[in-house]
Coordinates of N, CA, C and O and ligand atoms in Angstrom, one line a residue:
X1150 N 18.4 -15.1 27.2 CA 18.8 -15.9 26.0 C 20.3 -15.9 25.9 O 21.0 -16.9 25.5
X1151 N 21.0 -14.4 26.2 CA 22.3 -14.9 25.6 C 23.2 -14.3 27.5 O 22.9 -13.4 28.3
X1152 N 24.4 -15.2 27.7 CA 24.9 -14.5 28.8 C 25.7 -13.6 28.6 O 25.9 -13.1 27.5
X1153 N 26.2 -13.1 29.6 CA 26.3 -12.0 30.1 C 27.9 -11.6 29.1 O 28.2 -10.6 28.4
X1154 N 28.5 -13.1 29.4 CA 29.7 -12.7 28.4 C 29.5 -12.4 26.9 O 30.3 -11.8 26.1
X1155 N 28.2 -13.2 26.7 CA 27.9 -12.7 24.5 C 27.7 -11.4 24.7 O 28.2 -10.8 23.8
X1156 N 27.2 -10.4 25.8 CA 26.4 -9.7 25.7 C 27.8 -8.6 25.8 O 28.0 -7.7 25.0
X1157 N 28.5 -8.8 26.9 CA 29.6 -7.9 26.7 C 30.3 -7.6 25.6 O 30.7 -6.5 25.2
X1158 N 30.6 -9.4 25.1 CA 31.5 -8.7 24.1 C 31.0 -8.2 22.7 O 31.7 -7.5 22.0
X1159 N 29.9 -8.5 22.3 CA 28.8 -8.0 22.2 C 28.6 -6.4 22.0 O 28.1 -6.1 20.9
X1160 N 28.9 -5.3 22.9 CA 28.6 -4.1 23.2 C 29.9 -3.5 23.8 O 30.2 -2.3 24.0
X1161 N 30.8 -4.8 23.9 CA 32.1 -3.9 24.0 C 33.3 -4.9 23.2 O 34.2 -5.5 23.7
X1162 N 33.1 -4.7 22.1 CA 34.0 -5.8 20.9 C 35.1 -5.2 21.4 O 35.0 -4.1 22.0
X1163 N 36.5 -6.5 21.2 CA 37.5 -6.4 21.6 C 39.0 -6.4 20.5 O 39.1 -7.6 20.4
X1164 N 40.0 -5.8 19.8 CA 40.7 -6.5 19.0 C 39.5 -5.6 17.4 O 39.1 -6.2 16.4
X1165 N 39.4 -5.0 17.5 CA 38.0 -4.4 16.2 C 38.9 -3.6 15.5 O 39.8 -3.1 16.2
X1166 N 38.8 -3.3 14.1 CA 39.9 -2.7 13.3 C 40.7 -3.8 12.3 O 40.4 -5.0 12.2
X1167 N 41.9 -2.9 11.6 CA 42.5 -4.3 10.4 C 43.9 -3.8 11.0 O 44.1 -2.7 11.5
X1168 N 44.5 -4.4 11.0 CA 46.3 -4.3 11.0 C 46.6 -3.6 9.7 O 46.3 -4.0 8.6
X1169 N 47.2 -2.8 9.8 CA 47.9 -2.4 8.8 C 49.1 -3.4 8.5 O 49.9 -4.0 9.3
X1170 N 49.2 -3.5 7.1 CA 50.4 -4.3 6.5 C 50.3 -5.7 7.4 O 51.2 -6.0 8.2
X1171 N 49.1 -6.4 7.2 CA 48.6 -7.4 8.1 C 49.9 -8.3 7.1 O 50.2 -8.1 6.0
X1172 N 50.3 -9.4 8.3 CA 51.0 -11.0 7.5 C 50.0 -12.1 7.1 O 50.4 -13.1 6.6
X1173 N 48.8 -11.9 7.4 CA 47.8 -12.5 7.0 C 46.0 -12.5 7.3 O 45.5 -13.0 8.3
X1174 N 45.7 -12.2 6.7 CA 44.2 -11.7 6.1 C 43.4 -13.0 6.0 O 43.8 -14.0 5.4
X1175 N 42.0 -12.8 6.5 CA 41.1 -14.1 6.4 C 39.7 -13.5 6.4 O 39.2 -12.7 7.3
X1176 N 39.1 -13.9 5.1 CA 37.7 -13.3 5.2 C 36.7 -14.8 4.6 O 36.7 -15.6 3.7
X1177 N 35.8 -14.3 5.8 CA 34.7 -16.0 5.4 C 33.7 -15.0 6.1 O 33.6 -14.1 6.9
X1178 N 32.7 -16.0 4.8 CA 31.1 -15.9 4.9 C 30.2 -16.8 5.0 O 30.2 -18.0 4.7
X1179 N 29.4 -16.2 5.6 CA 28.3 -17.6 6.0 C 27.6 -16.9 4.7 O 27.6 -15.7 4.3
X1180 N 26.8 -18.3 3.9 CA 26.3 -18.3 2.4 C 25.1 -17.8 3.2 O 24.8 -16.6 3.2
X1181 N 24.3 -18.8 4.1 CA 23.0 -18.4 4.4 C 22.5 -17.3 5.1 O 21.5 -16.7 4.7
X1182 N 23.3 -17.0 6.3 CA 22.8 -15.4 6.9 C 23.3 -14.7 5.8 O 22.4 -14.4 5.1
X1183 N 24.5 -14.2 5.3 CA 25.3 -13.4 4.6 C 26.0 -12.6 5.5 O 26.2 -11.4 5.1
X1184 N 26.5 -13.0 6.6 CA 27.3 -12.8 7.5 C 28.5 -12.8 6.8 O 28.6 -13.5 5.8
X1185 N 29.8 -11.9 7.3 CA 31.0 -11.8 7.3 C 32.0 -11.5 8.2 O 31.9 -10.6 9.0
X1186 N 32.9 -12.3 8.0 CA 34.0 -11.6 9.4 C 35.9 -11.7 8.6 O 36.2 -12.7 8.0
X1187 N 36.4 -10.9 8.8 CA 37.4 -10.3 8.6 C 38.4 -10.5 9.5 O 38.3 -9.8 10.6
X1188 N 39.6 -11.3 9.4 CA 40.5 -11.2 10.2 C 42.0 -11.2 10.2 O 42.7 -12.1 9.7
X1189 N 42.6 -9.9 10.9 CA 43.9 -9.9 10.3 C 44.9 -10.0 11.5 O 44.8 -9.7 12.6
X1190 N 45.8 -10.6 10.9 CA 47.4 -11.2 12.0 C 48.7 -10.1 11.5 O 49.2 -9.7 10.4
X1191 N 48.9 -9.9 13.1 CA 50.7 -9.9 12.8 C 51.4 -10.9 13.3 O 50.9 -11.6 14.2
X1192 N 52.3 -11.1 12.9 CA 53.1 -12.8 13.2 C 54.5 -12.5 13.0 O 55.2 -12.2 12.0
X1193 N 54.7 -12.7 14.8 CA 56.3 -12.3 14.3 C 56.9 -13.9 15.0 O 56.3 -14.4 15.9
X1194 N 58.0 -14.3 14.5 CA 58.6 -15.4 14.8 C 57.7 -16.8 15.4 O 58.0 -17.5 16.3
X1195 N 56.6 -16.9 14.3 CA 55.3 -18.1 14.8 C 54.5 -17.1 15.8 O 53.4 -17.5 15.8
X1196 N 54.7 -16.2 16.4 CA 53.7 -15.8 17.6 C 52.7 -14.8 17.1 O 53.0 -13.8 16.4
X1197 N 51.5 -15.1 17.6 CA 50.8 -14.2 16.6 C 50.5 -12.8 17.8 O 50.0 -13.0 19.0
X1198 N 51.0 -11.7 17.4 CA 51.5 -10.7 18.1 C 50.4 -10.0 18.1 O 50.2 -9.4 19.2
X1199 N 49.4 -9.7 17.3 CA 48.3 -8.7 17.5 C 47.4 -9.3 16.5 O 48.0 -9.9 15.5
X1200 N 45.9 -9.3 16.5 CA 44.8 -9.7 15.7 C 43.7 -8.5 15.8 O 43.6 -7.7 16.7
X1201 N 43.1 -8.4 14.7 CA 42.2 -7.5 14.7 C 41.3 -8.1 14.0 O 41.6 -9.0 13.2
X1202 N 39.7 -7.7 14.2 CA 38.9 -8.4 13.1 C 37.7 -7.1 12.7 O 37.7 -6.0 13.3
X1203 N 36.7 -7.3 11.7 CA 35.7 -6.6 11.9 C 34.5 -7.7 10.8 O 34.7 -8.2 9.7
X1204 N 33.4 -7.8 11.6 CA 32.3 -8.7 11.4 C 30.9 -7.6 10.9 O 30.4 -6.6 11.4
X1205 N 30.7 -8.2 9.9 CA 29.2 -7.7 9.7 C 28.5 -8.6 9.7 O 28.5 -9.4 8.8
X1206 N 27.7 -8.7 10.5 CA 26.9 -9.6 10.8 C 26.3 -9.6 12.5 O 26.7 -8.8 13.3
X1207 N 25.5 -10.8 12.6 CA 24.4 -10.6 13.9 C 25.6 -10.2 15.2 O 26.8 -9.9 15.2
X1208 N 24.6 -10.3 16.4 CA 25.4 -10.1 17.7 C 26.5 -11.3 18.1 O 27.6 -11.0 18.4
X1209 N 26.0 -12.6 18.0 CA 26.8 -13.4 18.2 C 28.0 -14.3 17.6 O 28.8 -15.2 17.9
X1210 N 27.6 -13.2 16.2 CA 28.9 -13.2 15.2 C 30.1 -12.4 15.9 O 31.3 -12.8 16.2
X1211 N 29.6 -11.2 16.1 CA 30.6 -9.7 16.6 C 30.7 -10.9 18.1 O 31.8 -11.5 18.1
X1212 N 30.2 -11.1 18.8 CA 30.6 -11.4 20.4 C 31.8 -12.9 19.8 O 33.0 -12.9 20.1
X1213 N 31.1 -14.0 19.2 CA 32.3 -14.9 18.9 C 33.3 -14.4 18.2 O 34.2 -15.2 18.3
X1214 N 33.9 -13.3 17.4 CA 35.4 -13.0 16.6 C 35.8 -12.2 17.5 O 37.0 -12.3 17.6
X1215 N 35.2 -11.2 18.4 CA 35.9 -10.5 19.7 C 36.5 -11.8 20.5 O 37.7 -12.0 20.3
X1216 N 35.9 -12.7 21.3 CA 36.7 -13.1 22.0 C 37.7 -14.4 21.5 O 38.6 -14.9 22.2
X1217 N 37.4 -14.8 20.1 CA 38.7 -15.7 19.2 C 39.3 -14.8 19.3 O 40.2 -15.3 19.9
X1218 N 39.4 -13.8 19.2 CA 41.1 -12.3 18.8 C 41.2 -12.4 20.8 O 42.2 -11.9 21.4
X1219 N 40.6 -12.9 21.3 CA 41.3 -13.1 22.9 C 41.7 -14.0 22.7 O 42.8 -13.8 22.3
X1220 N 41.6 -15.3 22.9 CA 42.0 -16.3 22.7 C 42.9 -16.5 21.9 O 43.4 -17.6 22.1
X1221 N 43.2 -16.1 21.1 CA 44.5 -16.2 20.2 C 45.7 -15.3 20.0 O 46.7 -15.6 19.4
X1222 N 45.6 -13.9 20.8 CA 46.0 -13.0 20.5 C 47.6 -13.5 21.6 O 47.4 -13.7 22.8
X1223 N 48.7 -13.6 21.3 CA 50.3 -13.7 22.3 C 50.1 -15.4 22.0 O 51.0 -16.1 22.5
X1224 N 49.1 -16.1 21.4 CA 49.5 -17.4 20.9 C 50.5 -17.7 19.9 O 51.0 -16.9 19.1
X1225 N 50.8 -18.9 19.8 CA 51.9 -19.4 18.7 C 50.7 -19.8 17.5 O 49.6 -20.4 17.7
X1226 N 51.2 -19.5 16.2 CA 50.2 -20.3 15.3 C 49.4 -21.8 15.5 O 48.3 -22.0 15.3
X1227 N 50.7 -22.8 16.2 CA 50.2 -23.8 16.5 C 49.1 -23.9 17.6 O 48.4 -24.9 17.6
X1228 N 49.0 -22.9 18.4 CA 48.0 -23.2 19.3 C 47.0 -22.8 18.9 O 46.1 -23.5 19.1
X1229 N 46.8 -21.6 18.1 CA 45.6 -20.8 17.5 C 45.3 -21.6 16.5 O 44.1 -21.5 16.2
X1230 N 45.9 -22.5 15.9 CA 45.3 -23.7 15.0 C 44.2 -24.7 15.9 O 43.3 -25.4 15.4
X1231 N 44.4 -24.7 17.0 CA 43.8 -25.8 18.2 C 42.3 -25.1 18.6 O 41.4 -25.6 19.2
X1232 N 42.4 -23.9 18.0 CA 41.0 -23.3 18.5 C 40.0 -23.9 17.9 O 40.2 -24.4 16.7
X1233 N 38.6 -24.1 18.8 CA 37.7 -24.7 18.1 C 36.4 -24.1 18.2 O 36.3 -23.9 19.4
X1234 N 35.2 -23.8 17.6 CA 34.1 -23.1 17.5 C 33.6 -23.5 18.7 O 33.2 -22.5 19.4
X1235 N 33.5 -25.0 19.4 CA 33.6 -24.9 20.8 C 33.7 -24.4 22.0 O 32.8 -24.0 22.8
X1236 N 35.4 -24.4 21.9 CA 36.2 -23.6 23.1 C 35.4 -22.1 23.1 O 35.1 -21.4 24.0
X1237 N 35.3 -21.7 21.7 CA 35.0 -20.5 21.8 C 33.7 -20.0 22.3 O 33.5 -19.0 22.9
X1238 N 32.9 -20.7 22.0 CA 30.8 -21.2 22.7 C 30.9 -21.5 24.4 O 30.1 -21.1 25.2
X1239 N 32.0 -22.2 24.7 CA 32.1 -22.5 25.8 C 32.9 -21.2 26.9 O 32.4 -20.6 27.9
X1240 N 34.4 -21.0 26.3 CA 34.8 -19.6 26.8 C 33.4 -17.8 26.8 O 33.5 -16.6 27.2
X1241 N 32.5 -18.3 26.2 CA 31.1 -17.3 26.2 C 30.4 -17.7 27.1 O 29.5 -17.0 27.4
X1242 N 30.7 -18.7 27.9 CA 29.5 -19.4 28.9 C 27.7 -19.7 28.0 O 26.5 -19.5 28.2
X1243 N 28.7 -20.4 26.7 CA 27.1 -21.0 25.7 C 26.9 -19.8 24.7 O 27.3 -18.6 24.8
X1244 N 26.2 -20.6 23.7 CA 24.9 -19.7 22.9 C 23.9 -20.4 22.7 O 23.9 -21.6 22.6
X1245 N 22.7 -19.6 22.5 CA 21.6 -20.8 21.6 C 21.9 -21.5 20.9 O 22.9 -21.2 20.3
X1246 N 21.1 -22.7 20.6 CA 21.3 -23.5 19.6 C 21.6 -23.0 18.5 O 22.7 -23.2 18.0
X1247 N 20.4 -22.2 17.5 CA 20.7 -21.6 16.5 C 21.9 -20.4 16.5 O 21.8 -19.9 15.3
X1248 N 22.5 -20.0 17.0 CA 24.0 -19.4 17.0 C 25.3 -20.1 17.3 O 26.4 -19.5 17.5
X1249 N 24.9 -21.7 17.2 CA 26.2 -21.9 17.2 C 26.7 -22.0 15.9 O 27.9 -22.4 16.0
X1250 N 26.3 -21.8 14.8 CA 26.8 -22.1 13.8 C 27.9 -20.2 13.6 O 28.9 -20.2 12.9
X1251 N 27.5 -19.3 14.3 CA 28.1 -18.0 14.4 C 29.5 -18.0 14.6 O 30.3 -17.2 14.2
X1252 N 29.8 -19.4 15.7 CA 31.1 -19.3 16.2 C 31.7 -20.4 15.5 O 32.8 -20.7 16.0
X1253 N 31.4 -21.2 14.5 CA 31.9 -21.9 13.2 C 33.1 -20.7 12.3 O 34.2 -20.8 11.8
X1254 N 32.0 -19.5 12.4 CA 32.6 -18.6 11.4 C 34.0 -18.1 11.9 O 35.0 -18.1 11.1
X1255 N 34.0 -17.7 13.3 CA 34.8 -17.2 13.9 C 36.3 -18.0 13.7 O 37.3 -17.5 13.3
X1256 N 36.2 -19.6 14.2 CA 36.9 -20.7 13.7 C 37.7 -20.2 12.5 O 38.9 -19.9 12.4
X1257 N 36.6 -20.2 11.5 CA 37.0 -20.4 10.2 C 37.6 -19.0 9.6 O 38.2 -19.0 8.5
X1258 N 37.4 -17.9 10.4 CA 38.0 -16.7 10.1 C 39.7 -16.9 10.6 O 40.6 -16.4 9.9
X1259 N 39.9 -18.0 11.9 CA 41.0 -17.6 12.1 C 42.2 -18.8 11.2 O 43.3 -18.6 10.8
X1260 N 41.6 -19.6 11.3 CA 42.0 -20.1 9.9 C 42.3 -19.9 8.5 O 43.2 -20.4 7.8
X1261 N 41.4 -19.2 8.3 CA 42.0 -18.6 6.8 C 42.7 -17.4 6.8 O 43.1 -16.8 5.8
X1262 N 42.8 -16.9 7.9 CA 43.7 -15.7 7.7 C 45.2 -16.6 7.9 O 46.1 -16.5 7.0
X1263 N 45.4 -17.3 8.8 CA 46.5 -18.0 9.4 C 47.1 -18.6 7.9 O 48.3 -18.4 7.4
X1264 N 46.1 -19.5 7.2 CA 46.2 -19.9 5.9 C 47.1 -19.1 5.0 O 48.1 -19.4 4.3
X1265 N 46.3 -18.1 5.3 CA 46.9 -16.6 4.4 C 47.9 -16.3 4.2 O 48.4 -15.9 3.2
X1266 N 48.5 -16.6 6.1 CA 50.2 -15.9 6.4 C 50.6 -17.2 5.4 O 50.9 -16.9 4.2
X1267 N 50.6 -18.2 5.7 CA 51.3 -19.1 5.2 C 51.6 -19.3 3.6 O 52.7 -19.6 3.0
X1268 N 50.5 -19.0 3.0 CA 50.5 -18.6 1.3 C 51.3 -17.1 1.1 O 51.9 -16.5 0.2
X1269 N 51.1 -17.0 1.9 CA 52.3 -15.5 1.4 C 53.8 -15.8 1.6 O 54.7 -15.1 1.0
X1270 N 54.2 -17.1 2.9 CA 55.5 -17.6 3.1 C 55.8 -18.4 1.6 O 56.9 -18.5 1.2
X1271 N 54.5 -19.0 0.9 CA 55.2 -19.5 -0.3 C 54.8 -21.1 0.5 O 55.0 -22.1 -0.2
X1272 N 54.2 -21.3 1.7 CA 53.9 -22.6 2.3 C 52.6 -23.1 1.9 O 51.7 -22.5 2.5
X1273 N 52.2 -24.2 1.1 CA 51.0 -24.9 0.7 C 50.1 -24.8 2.6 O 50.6 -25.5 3.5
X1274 N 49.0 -24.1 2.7 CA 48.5 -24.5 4.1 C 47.9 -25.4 4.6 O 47.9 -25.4 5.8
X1275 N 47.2 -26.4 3.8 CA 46.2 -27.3 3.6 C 47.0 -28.1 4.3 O 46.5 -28.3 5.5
X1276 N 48.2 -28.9 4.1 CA 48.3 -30.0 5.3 C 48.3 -29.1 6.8 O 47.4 -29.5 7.5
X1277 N 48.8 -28.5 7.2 CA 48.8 -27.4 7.9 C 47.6 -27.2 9.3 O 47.6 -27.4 10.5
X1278 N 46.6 -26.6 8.0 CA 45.6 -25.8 8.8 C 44.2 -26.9 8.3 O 43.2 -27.1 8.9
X1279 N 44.5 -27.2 7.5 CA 43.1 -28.5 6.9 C 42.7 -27.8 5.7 O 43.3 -27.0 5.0
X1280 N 41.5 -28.2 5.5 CA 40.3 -27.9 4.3 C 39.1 -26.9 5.0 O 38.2 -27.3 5.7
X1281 N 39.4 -25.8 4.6 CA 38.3 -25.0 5.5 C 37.1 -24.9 4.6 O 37.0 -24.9 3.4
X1282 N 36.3 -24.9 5.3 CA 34.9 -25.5 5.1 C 34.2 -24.7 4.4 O 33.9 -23.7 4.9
X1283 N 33.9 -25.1 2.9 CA 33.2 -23.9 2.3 C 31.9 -23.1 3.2 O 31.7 -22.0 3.6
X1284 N 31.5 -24.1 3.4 CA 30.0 -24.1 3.9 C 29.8 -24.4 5.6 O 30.5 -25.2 6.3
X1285 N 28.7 -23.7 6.0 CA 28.9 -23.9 7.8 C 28.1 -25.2 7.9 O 26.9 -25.2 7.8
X1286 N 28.7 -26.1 8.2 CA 26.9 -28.0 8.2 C 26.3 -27.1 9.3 O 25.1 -27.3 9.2
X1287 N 26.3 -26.3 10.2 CA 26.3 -26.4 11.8 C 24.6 -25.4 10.9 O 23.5 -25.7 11.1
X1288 N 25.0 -24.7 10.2 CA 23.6 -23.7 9.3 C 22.7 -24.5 9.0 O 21.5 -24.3 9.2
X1289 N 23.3 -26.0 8.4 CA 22.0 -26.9 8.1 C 20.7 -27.3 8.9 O 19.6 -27.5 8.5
X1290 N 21.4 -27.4 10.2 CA 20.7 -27.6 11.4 C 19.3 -27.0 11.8 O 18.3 -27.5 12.3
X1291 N 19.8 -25.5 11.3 CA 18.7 -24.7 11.8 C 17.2 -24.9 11.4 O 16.3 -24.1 11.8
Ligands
FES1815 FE1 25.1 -15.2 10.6 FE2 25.3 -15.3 13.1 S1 23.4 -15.2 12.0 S2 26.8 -15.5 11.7

């Protein structure tokens, strides 16, 4: 059911922990599981220098925010803005149907922390980073 890559990162999370004196903090919940994930940035000069996250919630929650904190981690904000629940389903080699709404979260974790940095510069983020999504549609599906 799930490959080899959910399953690693999965049983060997990557990037797990909070930054101290993080520059920006993102925490989103899925209403319906009651899933959570937690994620924090250092950002030095646009580049996001180190990410850490910590998720409570299923396997494919923990396996999709380990490898977003790969994928983003020595990026520029601008590119870590480009990530998409996707890239990140697909850099897993898939999930079931019903788990993709898992890697919605992940998205949306790294977004609102990013958000975060930006409201702490005193920067409105919304044109920026967009309207993050209260709600996951991808949950409706199920
Ligand atoms: Fe809630 Fe996966 S079941 S995020």
């Amino acid at each position: 059911m799930y490959s080899e890559k959910v399953m690693d990162h999965f049983a060997n999370p990557r990037n797990v922990g909070e930054i101290e004196n993080a520059d920006g903090i993102g925490e989103v919940g899925n209403p319906k599981c009651g899933d959570i994930m937690r994620m924090s940035l250092r950002i030095r000069g646009g580049v996001i220098e180190d990410v850490k996250f910590r998720t409570f919630g299923c396997g494919a929650a923990i396996a999709t925010s380990s490898i977003a904190t790969e994928m983003i981690k020595g990026k520029r904000i601008e590119e870590a803005l480009q990530l998409t629940n996707k890239a990140v389903v697909e850099a897993l080699d898939g999930l079931p149907p019903v788990k993709v709404h898992c890697s919605v979260l992940a998205e949306q974790a790294v977004k609102a922390a990013i958000s975060d940095y930006y409201r702490r510069q005193g920067i409105d983020p919304e044109p920026i980073v967009g309207k993050l999504e209260e709600d996951c549609h991808a949950c409706g599906l199920e």
